[in-house]
Amino acid sequence: MENKLYFYNTLTKKIEQFIPNEDGKVSMYTCGPTVYHYAHIGNLRSYIMEDLLEKTLRYTGYNVKRVMNITDVGHLSSDADTGEDKMLKGAKREHKTVMEIAKYYTDAFFSDCQKLNIKTPDVVEPATNCIDEFIQMIRVLLEKGFAYEAGGNIYFDTSRLKEYYVFSNQSEKELLVGVREDVDEDANKRNKSDFVLWFTKSKFDDQELKWESPWGLGYPGWHIECSCISMKHLGEYMDIHCGGVDNIFPHHTNEVAQSESYLGHKWCNYWFHVHHLNDKSGKMSKSKGEFLTVSLLESRGYDPLVYRFFCLQSHYRKPLEFSYEVLDNMGAAYEKLVKRIGTLERDGEVDRAGFEEYRRRFEAALCDDLNSAMAITVLYDMLKADISDATKFALAEDFDRVLSLSLTVPRAGKEADPKVDAELEAYVLAKIEERKAAKKEKDFAKADAIRAELLEKGIVLEDTREGVKWKKI
Ligand code: AMP
Ligand code: ZN
């Protein structure tokens, strides 16, 4: 490894050099999706940027073990201990069982990840697999006096800690407590900031998933999942824990509280958080505004990798605003880029010095707090450089180990396939004209129906500044 990797650690509020607990090895944990609905593209921004971190670690020579949970129980609507269980909500909405919902949306999540070239973590563990481990950890927390029973539930006692708000500074702390004033407080709690480790059936009469425990039939709180699942697979010391910024409080704050109380020592050294994808009205969520999913983007003619390209063009620590206009520009740039790489003559001598020079620059950009936009600039610079085509192609392949934009994969498309049937072309062009006319008359239902009809035949339309383009998939 030539460059040292630096990134922002939410725990210390500094950009720090990454030094793992064990030389050359990294243990990494990611909070997985709550599988009560499709992931929206905001959620997937977090997973894309975490994928970038994992691949950067591997690129710079680390051996990474990455674990992710699947939240299929215990995540309530408020992120704290109020509201409905999100899984129950999903099951009611679709008249299915919680486990059917979990299976369907877990599969949908990984299908989206695959389309976005997000690597599946080495270990993926649903929370409902680990009930015994949760019970064991809660038992120890009770024994050590960090937890108490009240009204049938088990709570973590935050007053037992020297510092509970490990991620926040003073003004943020006041804000957080303020926010919680509005919440319907649970009268069983000894302190406002206490949180539930185990709910008994007293919480919801219709809770489908419940298990026997020393404290009665019930189910785990959300936060305990991540502490237990990470320790089960990564042991007592962890290098990096990731999530979106909304996970910092209360989820990650509570994870630290219970894990370090259980272990009796520091648990995780680096906390990596991805800022939100917003739409014009604010933070993207599953309940408000247009529910933007990968499938929706596809049905509108976008290659999912254009969305990945869009995410990589901005820094993970900056909020990112989504708009179709920007996505269109990204689509055009991405297509041009892939085409340019497609024209490279790949056979020939690789110029070692040229290769190493650009590889070093690319790695340096990533090692500078994961500056993916700069890494893409290095890619553009490299394509313009005075080095052989074979060197450029080898570099594009090498960079794509991290960028994962399928830069060197030949495309099946109009240009790439000279045998495209003239009859098909005439048919598609006629449909495009028909759609244009429908749009002009503001008959958007008809326009959408034409797009869907073409999609069924494997033809994707893309609205670009230069007009409508199409390709075969
Ligand atoms: P959830 O399925 O709600 O548990 O969320 C899955 C992941 O998406 C978590 O890491 C969240 O922090 C993250 N997340 C939620 N909303 C957004 C958003 N608008 N932009 C980026 N990440 C998000
Ligand atoms: Zn988590």
Coordinates of C-alpha atoms and ligand atoms in Angstrom, one line a residue:
M1 CA 0.0 0.0 0.0
E2 CA 1.5 3.3 -1.0
N3 CA -1.0 5.7 0.4
K4 CA -2.3 5.9 3.9
L5 CA -6.1 5.8 4.2
Y6 CA -7.8 8.7 5.9
F7 CA -11.5 9.2 6.5
Y8 CA -13.8 11.1 8.9
N9 CA -14.5 9.4 12.2
T10 CA -17.8 10.5 13.7
L11 CA -16.6 9.4 17.2
T12 CA -13.6 11.8 17.2
K13 CA -15.1 14.4 14.8
K14 CA -11.8 14.3 12.8
I15 CA -10.4 13.0 9.6
E16 CA -8.1 10.3 10.9
Q17 CA -5.6 7.9 9.5
F18 CA -7.2 4.4 9.5
I19 CA -5.2 1.9 11.6
P20 CA -7.0 -1.4 12.2
N21 CA -6.7 -3.4 15.4
E22 CA -5.0 -6.2 13.6
D23 CA -2.3 -5.5 10.9
G24 CA -3.8 -5.9 7.4
K25 CA -7.2 -7.0 8.6
V26 CA -10.4 -5.0 8.9
S27 CA -13.6 -5.9 10.7
M28 CA -16.5 -3.9 9.3
Y29 CA -20.2 -3.8 10.3
T30 CA -23.0 -2.2 8.4
C31 CA -26.6 -1.6 9.6
G32 CA -28.7 -3.5 7.1
P33 CA -32.1 -2.5 5.8
T34 CA -35.4 -2.8 7.6
V35 CA -37.2 -5.1 5.2
Y36 CA -40.8 -3.8 5.4
H37 CA -40.7 -2.1 2.0
Y38 CA -38.4 -1.5 -0.9
A39 CA -35.2 0.4 -0.3
H40 CA -35.5 3.9 -1.7
I41 CA -32.5 5.4 -3.6
G42 CA -31.6 7.4 -0.4
N43 CA -31.0 4.2 1.5
L44 CA -29.1 2.9 -1.4
R45 CA -26.9 6.0 -1.4
S46 CA -25.7 4.8 2.0
Y47 CA -25.0 1.3 0.7
I48 CA -23.2 2.6 -2.4
M49 CA -20.8 4.8 -0.3
E50 CA -20.2 2.0 2.2
D51 CA -19.5 -0.3 -0.7
L52 CA -17.0 2.3 -1.9
L53 CA -15.3 2.3 1.6
E54 CA -15.1 -1.5 1.6
K55 CA -13.7 -1.7 -1.9
T56 CA -11.2 1.1 -1.1
L57 CA -10.0 -0.9 1.9
R58 CA -9.6 -4.0 -0.3
Y59 CA -7.9 -1.9 -3.1
T60 CA -5.4 -0.5 -0.6
G61 CA -4.5 -4.1 0.4
Y62 CA -6.6 -4.9 3.5
N63 CA -8.3 -8.2 4.1
V64 CA -11.9 -7.1 5.0
K65 CA -14.6 -9.1 6.8
R66 CA -17.9 -7.3 6.5
V67 CA -21.0 -8.2 8.3
M68 CA -24.6 -6.8 7.8
N69 CA -27.8 -7.5 9.7
I70 CA -31.3 -7.6 8.2
T71 CA -33.7 -5.9 10.5
D72 CA -36.8 -8.1 10.4
V73 CA -38.1 -7.4 13.9
G74 CA -38.0 -4.6 16.5
H75 CA -37.6 -1.4 14.5
L76 CA -40.4 0.9 15.5
S77 CA -41.7 3.8 13.5
S78 CA -39.9 6.4 15.6
D79 CA -36.4 4.9 15.7
A80 CA -36.8 5.2 19.5
D81 CA -39.3 3.1 21.4
T82 CA -42.6 4.6 20.2
G83 CA -44.8 3.8 17.3
E84 CA -45.7 0.7 15.4
D85 CA -43.2 -2.1 14.5
K86 CA -42.3 -1.3 10.9
M87 CA -42.5 -5.0 10.0
L88 CA -46.0 -5.3 11.3
K89 CA -47.0 -2.2 9.4
G90 CA -45.7 -3.8 6.2
A91 CA -47.4 -7.1 6.8
K92 CA -50.8 -5.3 7.5
R93 CA -50.4 -3.2 4.4
E94 CA -49.9 -6.2 2.2
H95 CA -52.0 -8.8 4.0
K96 CA -49.1 -11.1 4.4
T97 CA -47.2 -12.5 7.3
V98 CA -44.2 -10.7 8.7
M99 CA -41.8 -13.5 7.5
E100 CA -43.3 -13.3 3.9
I101 CA -42.8 -9.6 3.9
A102 CA -39.2 -10.0 5.2
K103 CA -38.3 -12.6 2.6
Y104 CA -39.8 -10.6 -0.3
Y105 CA -38.1 -7.3 0.6
T106 CA -34.8 -8.9 1.5
D107 CA -34.7 -10.4 -2.0
A108 CA -35.7 -7.1 -3.5
F109 CA -32.9 -5.3 -1.6
F110 CA -30.2 -7.7 -2.8
S111 CA -31.6 -7.5 -6.4
D112 CA -31.3 -3.7 -6.2
C113 CA -27.7 -4.0 -4.8
Q114 CA -26.8 -6.3 -7.6
K115 CA -28.0 -3.8 -10.2
L116 CA -25.9 -1.1 -8.5
N117 CA -22.8 -3.4 -8.4
I118 CA -22.9 -3.3 -4.5
K119 CA -21.0 -6.3 -3.2
T120 CA -23.0 -8.5 -0.8
P121 CA -21.3 -8.5 2.6
D122 CA -19.3 -11.6 3.7
V123 CA -21.9 -12.3 6.4
V124 CA -25.6 -11.3 6.2
E125 CA -27.6 -12.2 9.3
P126 CA -31.4 -11.6 9.9
A127 CA -32.1 -10.5 13.4
T128 CA -34.7 -13.2 13.9
N129 CA -31.8 -15.8 13.7
C130 CA -30.1 -14.5 16.8
I131 CA -32.8 -14.3 19.5
D132 CA -30.7 -16.5 21.9
E133 CA -27.7 -14.2 21.6
F134 CA -29.9 -11.1 22.3
I135 CA -31.3 -12.7 25.4
Q136 CA -27.8 -13.7 26.6
M137 CA -26.6 -10.1 26.2
I138 CA -29.6 -8.6 28.0
R139 CA -29.1 -11.1 30.8
V140 CA -25.5 -10.0 31.3
L141 CA -26.6 -6.3 31.2
L142 CA -29.1 -7.0 33.9
E143 CA -26.5 -8.9 36.0
K144 CA -24.1 -6.0 35.7
G145 CA -26.8 -3.5 36.7
F146 CA -26.9 -1.7 33.4
A147 CA -30.5 -2.7 32.8
Y148 CA -33.8 -3.0 34.7
E149 CA -37.2 -4.4 34.3
A150 CA -40.3 -2.2 34.4
G151 CA -43.8 -2.8 33.2
G152 CA -42.8 -6.1 31.7
N153 CA -40.1 -4.6 29.4
I154 CA -36.3 -4.5 30.0
Y155 CA -34.7 -1.1 29.7
F156 CA -31.1 0.0 29.4
D157 CA -30.3 2.4 32.3
T158 CA -28.4 5.3 30.7
S159 CA -27.7 7.0 34.0
R160 CA -25.2 4.2 34.8
L161 CA -22.9 5.6 32.1
K162 CA -20.2 8.3 32.4
E163 CA -21.0 9.5 28.9
Y164 CA -24.1 8.4 27.0
Y165 CA -24.1 10.9 24.1
V166 CA -20.8 9.8 22.7
F167 CA -21.3 11.2 19.2
S168 CA -22.7 14.6 20.1
N169 CA -21.3 17.9 21.3
Q170 CA -23.0 19.9 24.0
S171 CA -25.4 21.9 21.7
E172 CA -26.4 18.8 19.8
K173 CA -27.1 17.1 23.1
E174 CA -29.5 19.8 24.1
L175 CA -31.2 19.5 20.8
L176 CA -31.5 15.8 21.0
V177 CA -33.1 16.0 24.5
G178 CA -35.3 18.7 23.1
V179 CA -36.5 16.6 20.3
R180 CA -37.4 13.8 22.6
E181 CA -39.6 16.2 24.7
D182 CA -42.2 15.9 21.9
V183 CA -42.2 12.1 22.0
D184 CA -44.9 10.4 23.9
E185 CA -42.7 9.3 26.9
D186 CA -42.9 5.8 28.3
A187 CA -43.7 6.1 32.0
N188 CA -41.7 2.9 32.8
K189 CA -38.4 4.6 31.9
R190 CA -36.3 5.8 34.8
N191 CA -34.5 8.3 32.6
K192 CA -35.7 10.0 29.4
S193 CA -32.8 8.6 27.4
D194 CA -33.3 4.9 28.6
F195 CA -34.2 2.6 25.8
V196 CA -35.8 -0.8 25.4
L197 CA -33.7 -4.0 25.2
W198 CA -36.7 -6.4 25.3
F199 CA -40.4 -5.8 24.8
T200 CA -42.9 -8.2 26.2
K201 CA -46.3 -8.8 24.7
S202 CA -47.5 -5.7 26.5
K203 CA -46.3 -3.5 23.6
F204 CA -48.5 -4.8 20.8
D205 CA -51.3 -7.3 21.2
D206 CA -51.0 -8.3 17.5
Q207 CA -47.2 -8.7 17.5
E208 CA -46.7 -11.8 15.3
L209 CA -43.1 -12.5 16.1
K210 CA -42.5 -13.3 19.7
W211 CA -40.2 -15.6 21.6
E212 CA -39.9 -17.0 25.1
S213 CA -37.5 -15.2 27.3
P214 CA -36.7 -15.1 31.1
W215 CA -38.8 -11.9 31.2
G216 CA -41.9 -13.3 29.3
L217 CA -43.0 -13.8 25.8
G218 CA -41.7 -10.9 23.7
Y219 CA -39.3 -9.5 21.2
P220 CA -36.0 -7.6 21.0
G221 CA -35.5 -3.9 20.7
W222 CA -33.8 -2.8 17.4
H223 CA -30.5 -1.6 18.8
I224 CA -29.5 -4.8 20.5
E225 CA -29.6 -6.6 17.1
C226 CA -26.6 -4.7 15.8
S227 CA -24.5 -5.1 19.0
C228 CA -25.1 -8.9 19.1
I229 CA -24.8 -9.6 15.4
S230 CA -21.6 -7.7 15.0
M231 CA -20.0 -9.4 18.1
K232 CA -21.2 -12.8 17.0
H233 CA -19.2 -12.5 13.8
L234 CA -16.5 -10.0 14.4
G235 CA -15.6 -10.5 18.1
E236 CA -15.2 -8.0 20.9
Y237 CA -13.2 -5.4 19.0
M238 CA -14.4 -3.9 15.8
D239 CA -12.6 -1.5 13.4
I240 CA -15.4 0.2 11.4
H241 CA -19.2 0.6 11.9
C242 CA -21.2 2.2 9.2
G243 CA -24.7 3.7 8.5
G244 CA -26.5 6.7 7.4
V245 CA -26.3 9.9 9.5
D246 CA -29.8 9.3 10.9
N247 CA -28.4 6.2 12.6
I248 CA -26.1 8.3 14.8
F249 CA -28.8 9.0 17.3
P250 CA -30.4 7.0 18.9
H251 CA -29.4 3.8 17.1
H252 CA -25.6 4.0 17.2
T253 CA -25.5 5.9 20.5
N254 CA -27.5 3.1 22.1
E255 CA -25.3 0.4 20.4
V256 CA -22.2 1.9 22.0
A257 CA -23.9 2.2 25.4
Q258 CA -25.0 -1.4 25.6
S259 CA -22.0 -3.0 23.8
E260 CA -19.3 -1.2 26.0
S261 CA -21.3 -1.9 29.2
Y262 CA -21.5 -5.5 28.2
L263 CA -17.9 -5.9 27.2
G264 CA -16.3 -3.6 29.8
H265 CA -14.1 -2.0 27.2
K266 CA -14.1 0.1 24.1
W267 CA -15.8 -1.6 21.2
C268 CA -15.5 0.1 17.9
N269 CA -12.8 2.6 16.8
Y270 CA -14.1 4.2 13.6
W271 CA -17.7 5.3 12.8
F272 CA -18.4 6.0 9.2
H273 CA -21.6 7.9 8.4
V274 CA -23.1 8.7 5.0
H275 CA -25.1 11.9 4.6
H276 CA -28.6 11.9 3.2
L277 CA -30.0 12.0 -0.2
N278 CA -32.7 14.6 -0.3
D279 CA -35.4 15.6 -2.7
K280 CA -36.5 19.1 -3.1
S281 CA -38.7 19.0 -0.1
G282 CA -36.1 17.5 2.3
K283 CA -34.9 14.1 3.4
M284 CA -36.0 11.3 1.2
S285 CA -38.2 8.8 3.0
K286 CA -40.5 5.9 2.3
S287 CA -43.6 7.7 3.5
K288 CA -43.4 11.1 1.9
G289 CA -43.1 12.4 -1.7
E290 CA -42.4 10.2 -4.6
F291 CA -41.1 6.8 -3.5
L292 CA -38.0 6.6 -5.6
T293 CA -36.7 3.1 -6.1
V294 CA -34.2 1.5 -8.5
S295 CA -37.1 -0.2 -10.4
L296 CA -38.8 3.2 -10.8
L297 CA -35.6 4.6 -12.3
E298 CA -35.3 1.6 -14.6
S299 CA -38.9 1.9 -15.7
R300 CA -38.1 5.5 -16.7
G301 CA -35.2 4.3 -18.8
Y302 CA -32.2 4.9 -16.5
D303 CA -29.5 2.4 -16.1
P304 CA -29.1 1.8 -12.3
L305 CA -25.3 2.4 -12.7
V306 CA -26.1 6.0 -13.8
Y307 CA -27.4 6.4 -10.2
R308 CA -24.2 4.9 -8.8
F309 CA -22.2 7.3 -11.0
F310 CA -24.3 10.2 -9.7
C311 CA -23.6 9.2 -6.1
L312 CA -19.9 8.7 -6.7
Q313 CA -19.7 12.2 -8.2
S314 CA -20.5 13.7 -4.8
H315 CA -18.8 13.4 -1.4
Y316 CA -20.3 11.0 1.2
R317 CA -20.2 13.7 3.9
K318 CA -22.3 16.2 1.9
P319 CA -26.1 16.0 1.6
L320 CA -27.0 15.3 -2.0
E321 CA -30.1 16.6 -3.8
F322 CA -31.8 14.3 -6.3
S323 CA -33.2 15.6 -9.5
Y324 CA -34.0 14.0 -12.8
E325 CA -32.3 16.8 -14.6
V326 CA -28.9 16.1 -12.9
L327 CA -29.5 12.4 -13.4
D328 CA -30.0 13.0 -17.1
N329 CA -26.7 14.9 -17.3
M330 CA -25.0 12.0 -15.4
G331 CA -26.6 9.5 -17.8
A332 CA -25.2 11.3 -20.8
A333 CA -21.7 11.6 -19.2
Y334 CA -21.7 8.0 -18.1
E335 CA -22.7 6.8 -21.6
K336 CA -19.9 8.9 -23.2
L337 CA -17.4 7.6 -20.7
V338 CA -18.3 3.9 -21.3
K339 CA -18.3 4.5 -25.1
R340 CA -14.8 6.1 -24.9
I341 CA -13.5 3.1 -22.9
G342 CA -15.2 0.8 -25.4
T343 CA -13.1 2.3 -28.2
L344 CA -9.7 1.5 -26.5
E345 CA -7.5 -1.0 -28.2
R346 CA -7.0 -3.5 -25.4
D347 CA -4.4 -5.7 -26.9
G348 CA -0.9 -4.4 -26.6
E349 CA 1.9 -3.6 -24.2
V350 CA 0.9 -2.1 -20.8
D351 CA 3.3 0.8 -19.9
R352 CA 4.2 -0.1 -16.3
A353 CA 5.4 3.4 -15.3
G354 CA 2.2 5.0 -16.7
F355 CA 0.0 2.4 -15.0
E356 CA 1.6 3.0 -11.6
E357 CA 1.5 6.7 -11.9
Y358 CA -2.3 6.8 -12.5
R359 CA -2.9 4.0 -10.1
R360 CA -1.1 6.0 -7.4
R361 CA -3.1 9.1 -8.2
F362 CA -6.4 7.2 -8.1
E363 CA -5.6 5.6 -4.8
A364 CA -4.5 9.0 -3.3
A365 CA -7.9 10.5 -4.2
L366 CA -9.7 7.6 -2.4
C367 CA -7.3 7.7 0.6
D368 CA -8.2 11.4 1.0
D369 CA -11.4 10.9 2.9
L370 CA -12.8 8.8 0.0
N371 CA -12.8 11.6 -2.6
S372 CA -14.7 9.6 -5.2
A373 CA -15.3 12.6 -7.4
M374 CA -11.6 13.2 -7.6
A375 CA -11.0 9.5 -8.3
I376 CA -13.3 9.9 -11.3
T377 CA -11.4 13.0 -12.4
V378 CA -8.2 10.9 -12.3
L379 CA -10.0 8.4 -14.6
Y380 CA -10.8 11.2 -17.1
D381 CA -7.3 12.5 -16.9
M382 CA -5.9 9.1 -17.5
L383 CA -8.1 8.6 -20.6
K384 CA -6.6 11.9 -22.0
A385 CA -3.0 11.0 -21.1
D386 CA -0.2 10.1 -23.4
I387 CA -0.1 6.4 -22.6
S388 CA -1.0 3.4 -24.7
D389 CA -4.6 2.2 -25.2
A390 CA -3.7 -1.1 -23.5
T391 CA -2.5 0.8 -20.4
K392 CA -5.6 2.9 -20.3
F393 CA -7.8 -0.2 -20.6
A394 CA -5.9 -1.9 -17.8
L395 CA -6.2 1.1 -15.6
A396 CA -10.0 1.4 -16.3
E397 CA -10.3 -2.3 -15.3
D398 CA -8.3 -1.6 -12.2
F399 CA -10.2 1.5 -11.1
D400 CA -13.4 -0.4 -11.7
R401 CA -12.5 -2.7 -8.8
V402 CA -13.5 0.3 -6.6
L403 CA -15.9 2.4 -8.8
S404 CA -17.9 -0.7 -9.9
L405 CA -19.4 1.1 -12.9
S406 CA -19.0 -1.8 -15.3
L407 CA -16.6 0.5 -17.2
T408 CA -15.1 -2.2 -19.4
V409 CA -18.1 -4.5 -19.9
P410 CA -19.2 -4.5 -23.5
R411 CA -22.7 -3.1 -23.9
A412 CA -25.5 -4.7 -25.9
G413 CA -26.9 -1.6 -27.5
K414 CA -27.7 0.0 -30.7
E415 CA -24.1 1.0 -31.4
A416 CA -22.6 -2.2 -30.1
D417 CA -24.8 -4.5 -32.1
P418 CA -24.5 -3.8 -35.9
K419 CA -27.0 -6.7 -36.6
V420 CA -29.9 -4.8 -35.0
D421 CA -32.9 -5.6 -37.0
A422 CA -34.0 -2.8 -39.3
E423 CA -37.6 -3.8 -38.7
L424 CA -37.2 -3.5 -35.0
E425 CA -35.5 -0.1 -35.4
A426 CA -38.5 1.1 -37.5
Y427 CA -40.9 -0.2 -34.9
V428 CA -39.1 1.5 -32.0
L429 CA -38.8 4.8 -33.8
A430 CA -42.5 4.8 -34.6
K431 CA -43.3 4.1 -31.0
I432 CA -41.0 7.0 -29.9
E433 CA -42.9 9.3 -32.2
E434 CA -46.2 8.1 -30.9
R435 CA -45.0 8.7 -27.3
K436 CA -43.8 12.2 -28.2
A437 CA -47.2 13.0 -29.6
A438 CA -49.0 11.6 -26.5
K439 CA -46.7 13.7 -24.3
K440 CA -47.4 16.8 -26.3
E441 CA -51.1 16.2 -25.7
K442 CA -50.3 15.7 -22.0
D443 CA -51.6 12.1 -22.2
F444 CA -48.9 10.9 -19.8
A445 CA -50.8 7.6 -19.2
K446 CA -50.5 6.7 -22.9
A447 CA -46.8 7.8 -22.9
D448 CA -46.1 5.6 -19.9
A449 CA -48.0 2.7 -21.5
I450 CA -45.8 3.0 -24.7
R451 CA -42.7 3.0 -22.5
A452 CA -43.9 -0.1 -20.7
E453 CA -44.8 -1.9 -23.9
L454 CA -41.3 -1.3 -25.2
L455 CA -39.8 -2.4 -21.9
E456 CA -41.6 -5.7 -22.2
K457 CA -39.9 -6.3 -25.5
G458 CA -36.5 -5.5 -23.8
I459 CA -36.3 -1.9 -25.2
V460 CA -35.4 0.8 -22.8
L461 CA -36.0 4.5 -23.6
E462 CA -33.9 7.2 -22.2
D463 CA -35.0 10.9 -22.3
T464 CA -31.9 12.9 -22.8
R465 CA -31.2 16.5 -23.7
E466 CA -30.5 15.5 -27.3
G467 CA -33.8 13.7 -27.5
V468 CA -35.1 10.2 -26.8
K469 CA -32.5 7.4 -27.0
W470 CA -33.1 3.7 -26.9
K471 CA -31.3 0.5 -26.2
K472 CA -31.8 -3.2 -26.1
I473 CA -31.3 -4.8 -22.7
Ligands
AMP1 P1 -33.6 1.5 7.1 O1 -34.0 0.5 6.0 O2 -34.6 2.5 7.4 O3 -33.1 0.8 8.3 O4 -32.3 2.3 6.5 C1 -31.3 1.7 5.8 C2 -30.1 2.6 5.7 O5 -30.4 3.8 4.9 C3 -29.6 3.2 7.0 O6 -28.2 3.1 7.1 C4 -30.1 4.6 7.0 O7 -29.3 5.4 7.8 C5 -30.0 4.9 5.6 N1 -30.8 6.1 5.1 C6 -32.1 6.3 5.4 N2 -32.6 7.4 4.7 C7 -31.6 7.8 4.0 C8 -31.4 8.9 3.0 N3 -32.4 9.7 2.7 N4 -30.2 9.1 2.4 C9 -29.2 8.2 2.7 N5 -29.3 7.2 3.6 C10 -30.4 7.0 4.2
ZN2 ZN -27.7 -1.1 13.3

